PDB file of C-alpha atoms in Angstrom:
ATOM      1  CA  UNK A   1     105.035 101.884 106.673  1.00 40.00           C
ATOM      2  CA  UNK A   2     105.341 104.427 103.341  1.00 45.00           C
ATOM      3  CA  UNK A   3     108.681 106.006 104.285  1.00 47.00           C
ATOM      4  CA  UNK A   4     110.884 102.766 104.458  1.00 45.00           C
ATOM      5  CA  UNK A   5     112.203 101.718 101.450  1.00 41.00           C
ATOM      6  CA  UNK A   6     114.223  98.909 100.703  1.00 42.00           C
ATOM      7  CA  UNK A   7     116.991 101.036  99.431  1.00 43.00           C
ATOM      8  CA  UNK A   8     117.397 103.054 102.421  1.00 41.00           C
ATOM      9  CA  UNK A   9     120.497 102.387 104.881  1.00 42.00           C
ATOM     10  CA  UNK A  10     119.017 101.882 108.299  1.00 47.00           C
ATOM     11  CA  UNK A  11     119.998 105.405 109.369  1.00 53.00           C
ATOM     12  CA  UNK A  12     118.138 106.993 106.483  1.00 60.00           C
ATOM     13  CA  UNK A  13     115.184 104.703 107.135  1.00 75.00           C
ATOM     14  CA  UNK A  14     115.127 105.239 110.904  1.00 82.00           C
ATOM     15  CA  UNK A  15     115.297 109.476 110.198  1.00 85.00           C
ATOM     16  CA  UNK A  16     112.550 108.727 107.613  1.00 85.00           C
ATOM     17  CA  UNK A  17     110.410 106.562 110.085  1.00 82.00           C
ATOM     18  CA  UNK A  18     110.955 109.698 112.363  1.00 87.00           C
ATOM     19  CA  UNK A  19     109.785 112.104 109.934  1.00 90.00           C
ATOM     20  CA  UNK A  20     106.849 110.362 109.094  1.00 86.00           C
ATOM     21  CA  UNK A  21     105.990 109.836 112.965  1.00 89.00           C
ATOM     22  CA  UNK A  22     106.157 114.215 113.707  1.00 91.00           C
ATOM     23  CA  UNK A  23     104.129 114.006 110.505  1.00 92.00           C
ATOM     24  CA  UNK A  24     101.490 111.628 111.924  1.00 91.00           C
ATOM     25  CA  UNK A  25     101.075 113.588 114.894  1.00 93.00           C
ATOM     26  CA  UNK A  26     101.485 116.485 113.129  1.00 94.00           C
ATOM     27  CA  UNK A  27      98.190 115.881 111.069  1.00 93.00           C
ATOM     28  CA  UNK A  28      96.543 115.003 114.691  1.00 93.00           C
ATOM     29  CA  UNK A  29      96.551 118.458 116.255  1.00 94.00           C
ATOM     30  CA  UNK A  30      96.081 119.647 112.792  1.00 94.00           C
ATOM     31  CA  UNK A  31      92.945 117.519 112.921  1.00 93.00           C
ATOM     32  CA  UNK A  32      91.817 118.708 116.307  1.00 94.00           C
ATOM     33  CA  UNK A  33      92.497 122.093 115.350  1.00 93.00           C
ATOM     34  CA  UNK A  34      90.192 122.037 112.073  1.00 92.00           C
ATOM     35  CA  UNK A  35      86.981 120.817 114.142  1.00 88.00           C
ATOM     36  CA  UNK A  36      86.269 124.261 115.552  1.00 89.00           C
ATOM     37  CA  UNK A  37      87.284 126.206 112.899  1.00 90.00           C
ATOM     38  CA  UNK A  38      84.943 123.459 110.425  1.00 89.00           C
ATOM     39  CA  UNK A  39      82.395 124.641 113.165  1.00 86.00           C
ATOM     40  CA  UNK A  40      82.764 128.256 113.181  1.00 88.00           C
ATOM     41  CA  UNK A  41      83.792 128.867 109.625  1.00 88.00           C
ATOM     42  CA  UNK A  42      82.251 126.907 107.260  1.00 89.00           C
ATOM     43  CA  UNK A  43      82.809 126.356 103.638  1.00 90.00           C
ATOM     44  CA  UNK A  44      84.762 125.094 100.661  1.00 93.00           C
ATOM     45  CA  UNK A  45      88.089 125.299 101.642  1.00 94.00           C
ATOM     46  CA  UNK A  46      87.651 124.013 105.236  1.00 95.00           C
ATOM     47  CA  UNK A  47      85.110 120.952 103.429  1.00 95.00           C
ATOM     48  CA  UNK A  48      88.201 120.337 101.426  1.00 96.00           C
ATOM     49  CA  UNK A  49      91.183 120.478 103.391  1.00 95.00           C
ATOM     50  CA  UNK A  50      89.485 117.670 105.746  1.00 96.00           C
ATOM     51  CA  UNK A  51      88.862 115.355 102.815  1.00 96.00           C
ATOM     52  CA  UNK A  52      92.581 115.581 101.973  1.00 96.00           C
ATOM     53  CA  UNK A  53      93.217 115.603 106.476  1.00 96.00           C
ATOM     54  CA  UNK A  54      91.356 113.037 107.018  1.00 96.00           C
ATOM     55  CA  UNK A  55      92.029 110.577 103.858  1.00 97.00           C
ATOM     56  CA  UNK A  56      95.328 111.024 104.831  1.00 96.00           C
ATOM     57  CA  UNK A  57      94.639 110.196 108.375  1.00 95.00           C
ATOM     58  CA  UNK A  58      93.285 107.339 107.975  1.00 96.00           C
ATOM     59  CA  UNK A  59      95.534 105.946 105.145  1.00 96.00           C
ATOM     60  CA  UNK A  60      98.344 106.151 107.252  1.00 94.00           C
ATOM     61  CA  UNK A  61      96.641 104.676 110.032  1.00 94.00           C
ATOM     62  CA  UNK A  62      95.475 101.700 107.810  1.00 96.00           C
ATOM     63  CA  UNK A  63      98.869 101.177 106.920  1.00 95.00           C
ATOM     64  CA  UNK A  64      99.923 100.836 110.195  1.00 93.00           C
ATOM     65  CA  UNK A  65      97.483  98.546 110.680  1.00 95.00           C
ATOM     66  CA  UNK A  66      98.982  96.984 107.497  1.00 95.00           C
ATOM     67  CA  UNK A  67     102.486  96.698 108.669  1.00 93.00           C
ATOM     68  CA  UNK A  68     101.966  94.690 111.915  1.00 95.00           C
ATOM     69  CA  UNK A  69      99.393  92.613 110.928  1.00 96.00           C
ATOM     70  CA  UNK A  70     100.741  91.588 106.814  1.00 95.00           C
ATOM     71  CA  UNK A  71     103.455  89.373 106.585  1.00 95.00           C
ATOM     72  CA  UNK A  72     104.881  87.898 103.615  1.00 95.00           C
ATOM     73  CA  UNK A  73     105.910  89.815  99.728  1.00 95.00           C
ATOM     74  CA  UNK A  74     103.244  89.052  97.739  1.00 96.00           C
ATOM     75  CA  UNK A  75     100.486  89.963 100.670  1.00 96.00           C
ATOM     76  CA  UNK A  76     102.498  93.229 101.771  1.00 95.00           C
ATOM     77  CA  UNK A  77     102.070  94.478  97.962  1.00 96.00           C
ATOM     78  CA  UNK A  78      98.403  93.235  97.698  1.00 97.00           C
ATOM     79  CA  UNK A  79      97.615  95.036 100.658  1.00 97.00           C
ATOM     80  CA  UNK A  80      99.240  97.889  99.819  1.00 96.00           C
ATOM     81  CA  UNK A  81      97.525  98.430  96.352  1.00 97.00           C
ATOM     82  CA  UNK A  82      94.562  97.924  98.291  1.00 97.00           C
ATOM     83  CA  UNK A  83      94.981 100.274 100.765  1.00 97.00           C
ATOM     84  CA  UNK A  84      96.281 102.815  97.978  1.00 98.00           C
ATOM     85  CA  UNK A  85      92.828 102.221  96.031  1.00 98.00           C
ATOM     86  CA  UNK A  86      90.558 102.584  99.051  1.00 97.00           C
ATOM     87  CA  UNK A  87      91.994 105.605 100.111  1.00 97.00           C
ATOM     88  CA  UNK A  88      91.772 107.402  96.411  1.00 98.00           C
ATOM     89  CA  UNK A  89      88.501 106.137  95.970  1.00 98.00           C
ATOM     90  CA  UNK A  90      87.660 107.679  99.634  1.00 97.00           C
ATOM     91  CA  UNK A  91      89.265 111.101  98.646  1.00 97.00           C
ATOM     92  CA  UNK A  92      87.512 111.262  95.371  1.00 97.00           C
ATOM     93  CA  UNK A  93      84.218 110.114  96.876  1.00 96.00           C
ATOM     94  CA  UNK A  94      84.530 113.212  99.597  1.00 96.00           C
ATOM     95  CA  UNK A  95      85.557 115.773  97.044  1.00 96.00           C
ATOM     96  CA  UNK A  96      82.794 114.777  94.966  1.00 95.00           C
ATOM     97  CA  UNK A  97      80.267 115.213  98.046  1.00 93.00           C
ATOM     98  CA  UNK A  98      81.682 118.376  98.450  1.00 93.00           C
ATOM     99  CA  UNK A  99      81.142 119.936  95.209  1.00 93.00           C
ATOM    100  CA  UNK A 100      77.712 118.165  94.375  1.00 91.00           C
ATOM    101  CA  UNK A 101      76.413 118.500  97.509  1.00 87.00           C
ATOM    102  CA  UNK A 102      76.197 120.574 101.251  1.00 86.00           C
ATOM    103  CA  UNK A 103      80.001 119.453 101.933  1.00 89.00           C
ATOM    104  CA  UNK A 104      81.309 117.816 105.094  1.00 91.00           C
ATOM    105  CA  UNK A 105      80.797 120.459 107.567  1.00 90.00           C
ATOM    106  CA  UNK A 106      77.272 121.233 106.554  1.00 86.00           C
ATOM    107  CA  UNK A 107      76.767 117.600 106.490  1.00 85.00           C
ATOM    108  CA  UNK A 108      77.850 117.463 109.909  1.00 83.00           C
ATOM    109  CA  UNK A 109      75.529 120.219 111.130  1.00 79.00           C
ATOM    110  CA  UNK A 110      72.414 118.761 108.999  1.00 77.00           C
ATOM    111  CA  UNK A 111      72.802 115.278 110.699  1.00 73.00           C
ATOM    112  CA  UNK A 112      72.478 116.684 114.444  1.00 65.00           C
ATOM    113  CA  UNK A 113      69.788 119.421 113.879  1.00 58.00           C
ATOM    114  CA  UNK A 114      66.357 118.397 112.643  1.00 53.00           C
ATOM    115  CA  UNK A 115      64.988 121.973 111.873  1.00 50.00           C
ATOM    116  CA  UNK A 116      68.593 123.566 109.898  1.00 47.00           C
ATOM    117  CA  UNK A 117      68.277 124.397 106.675  1.00 57.00           C
ATOM    118  CA  UNK A 118      70.700 122.222 104.564  1.00 62.00           C
ATOM    119  CA  UNK A 119      69.925 124.204 101.370  1.00 59.00           C
ATOM    120  CA  UNK A 120      70.960 123.315  98.124  1.00 56.00           C
ATOM    121  CA  UNK A 121      74.145 122.041  97.329  1.00 56.00           C
ATOM    122  CA  UNK A 122      77.351 124.023  95.765  1.00 58.00           C
ATOM    123  CA  UNK A 123      76.143 122.713  92.524  1.00 53.00           C
ATOM    124  CA  UNK A 124      72.675 124.681  92.855  1.00 53.00           C
ATOM    125  CA  UNK A 125      71.120 120.622  93.281  1.00 54.00           C
ATOM    126  CA  UNK A 126      68.403 120.097  95.463  1.00 51.00           C
ATOM    127  CA  UNK A 127      69.776 119.067  99.123  1.00 54.00           C
ATOM    128  CA  UNK A 128      70.137 114.965  99.009  1.00 55.00           C
ATOM    129  CA  UNK A 129      70.158 114.909 102.968  1.00 51.00           C
ATOM    130  CA  UNK A 130      65.846 114.567 103.955  1.00 51.00           C
ATOM    131  CA  UNK A 131      66.574 111.188 104.969  1.00 47.00           C
ATOM    132  CA  UNK A 132      68.547 112.360 107.811  1.00 50.00           C
ATOM    133  CA  UNK A 133      65.474 114.104 109.509  1.00 49.00           C
ATOM    134  CA  UNK A 134      63.815 111.758 111.837  1.00 43.00           C
TER     135      UNK A 134
END
């Protein structure tokens, strides 16, 4: 778990775990609220917010899986390093997609409607989502 460090005492560790649990729940509620906002008001702010929130949500979720199923100091360190690398690559990729293409909100809209005009990406380059149209 990200918040648990060996230097904490038992009472601080339980407080940190409680704060982490609360943050996870707040992020989940925030993600639920971001869905309608992304649908009715798509734009760069919500695209980058989604990139950060989805990456953090996935990072925390996979971190819990690692906590439950990976045992041994060396394996835990390797798994956590791999998780940080995966999360960094995910966030970087989503930010790259938001900047160089149509963005997360518009990409989801383009995948659901065949007549939706995706238009050029934010950088002015032509759209790359023609393969989604059937």
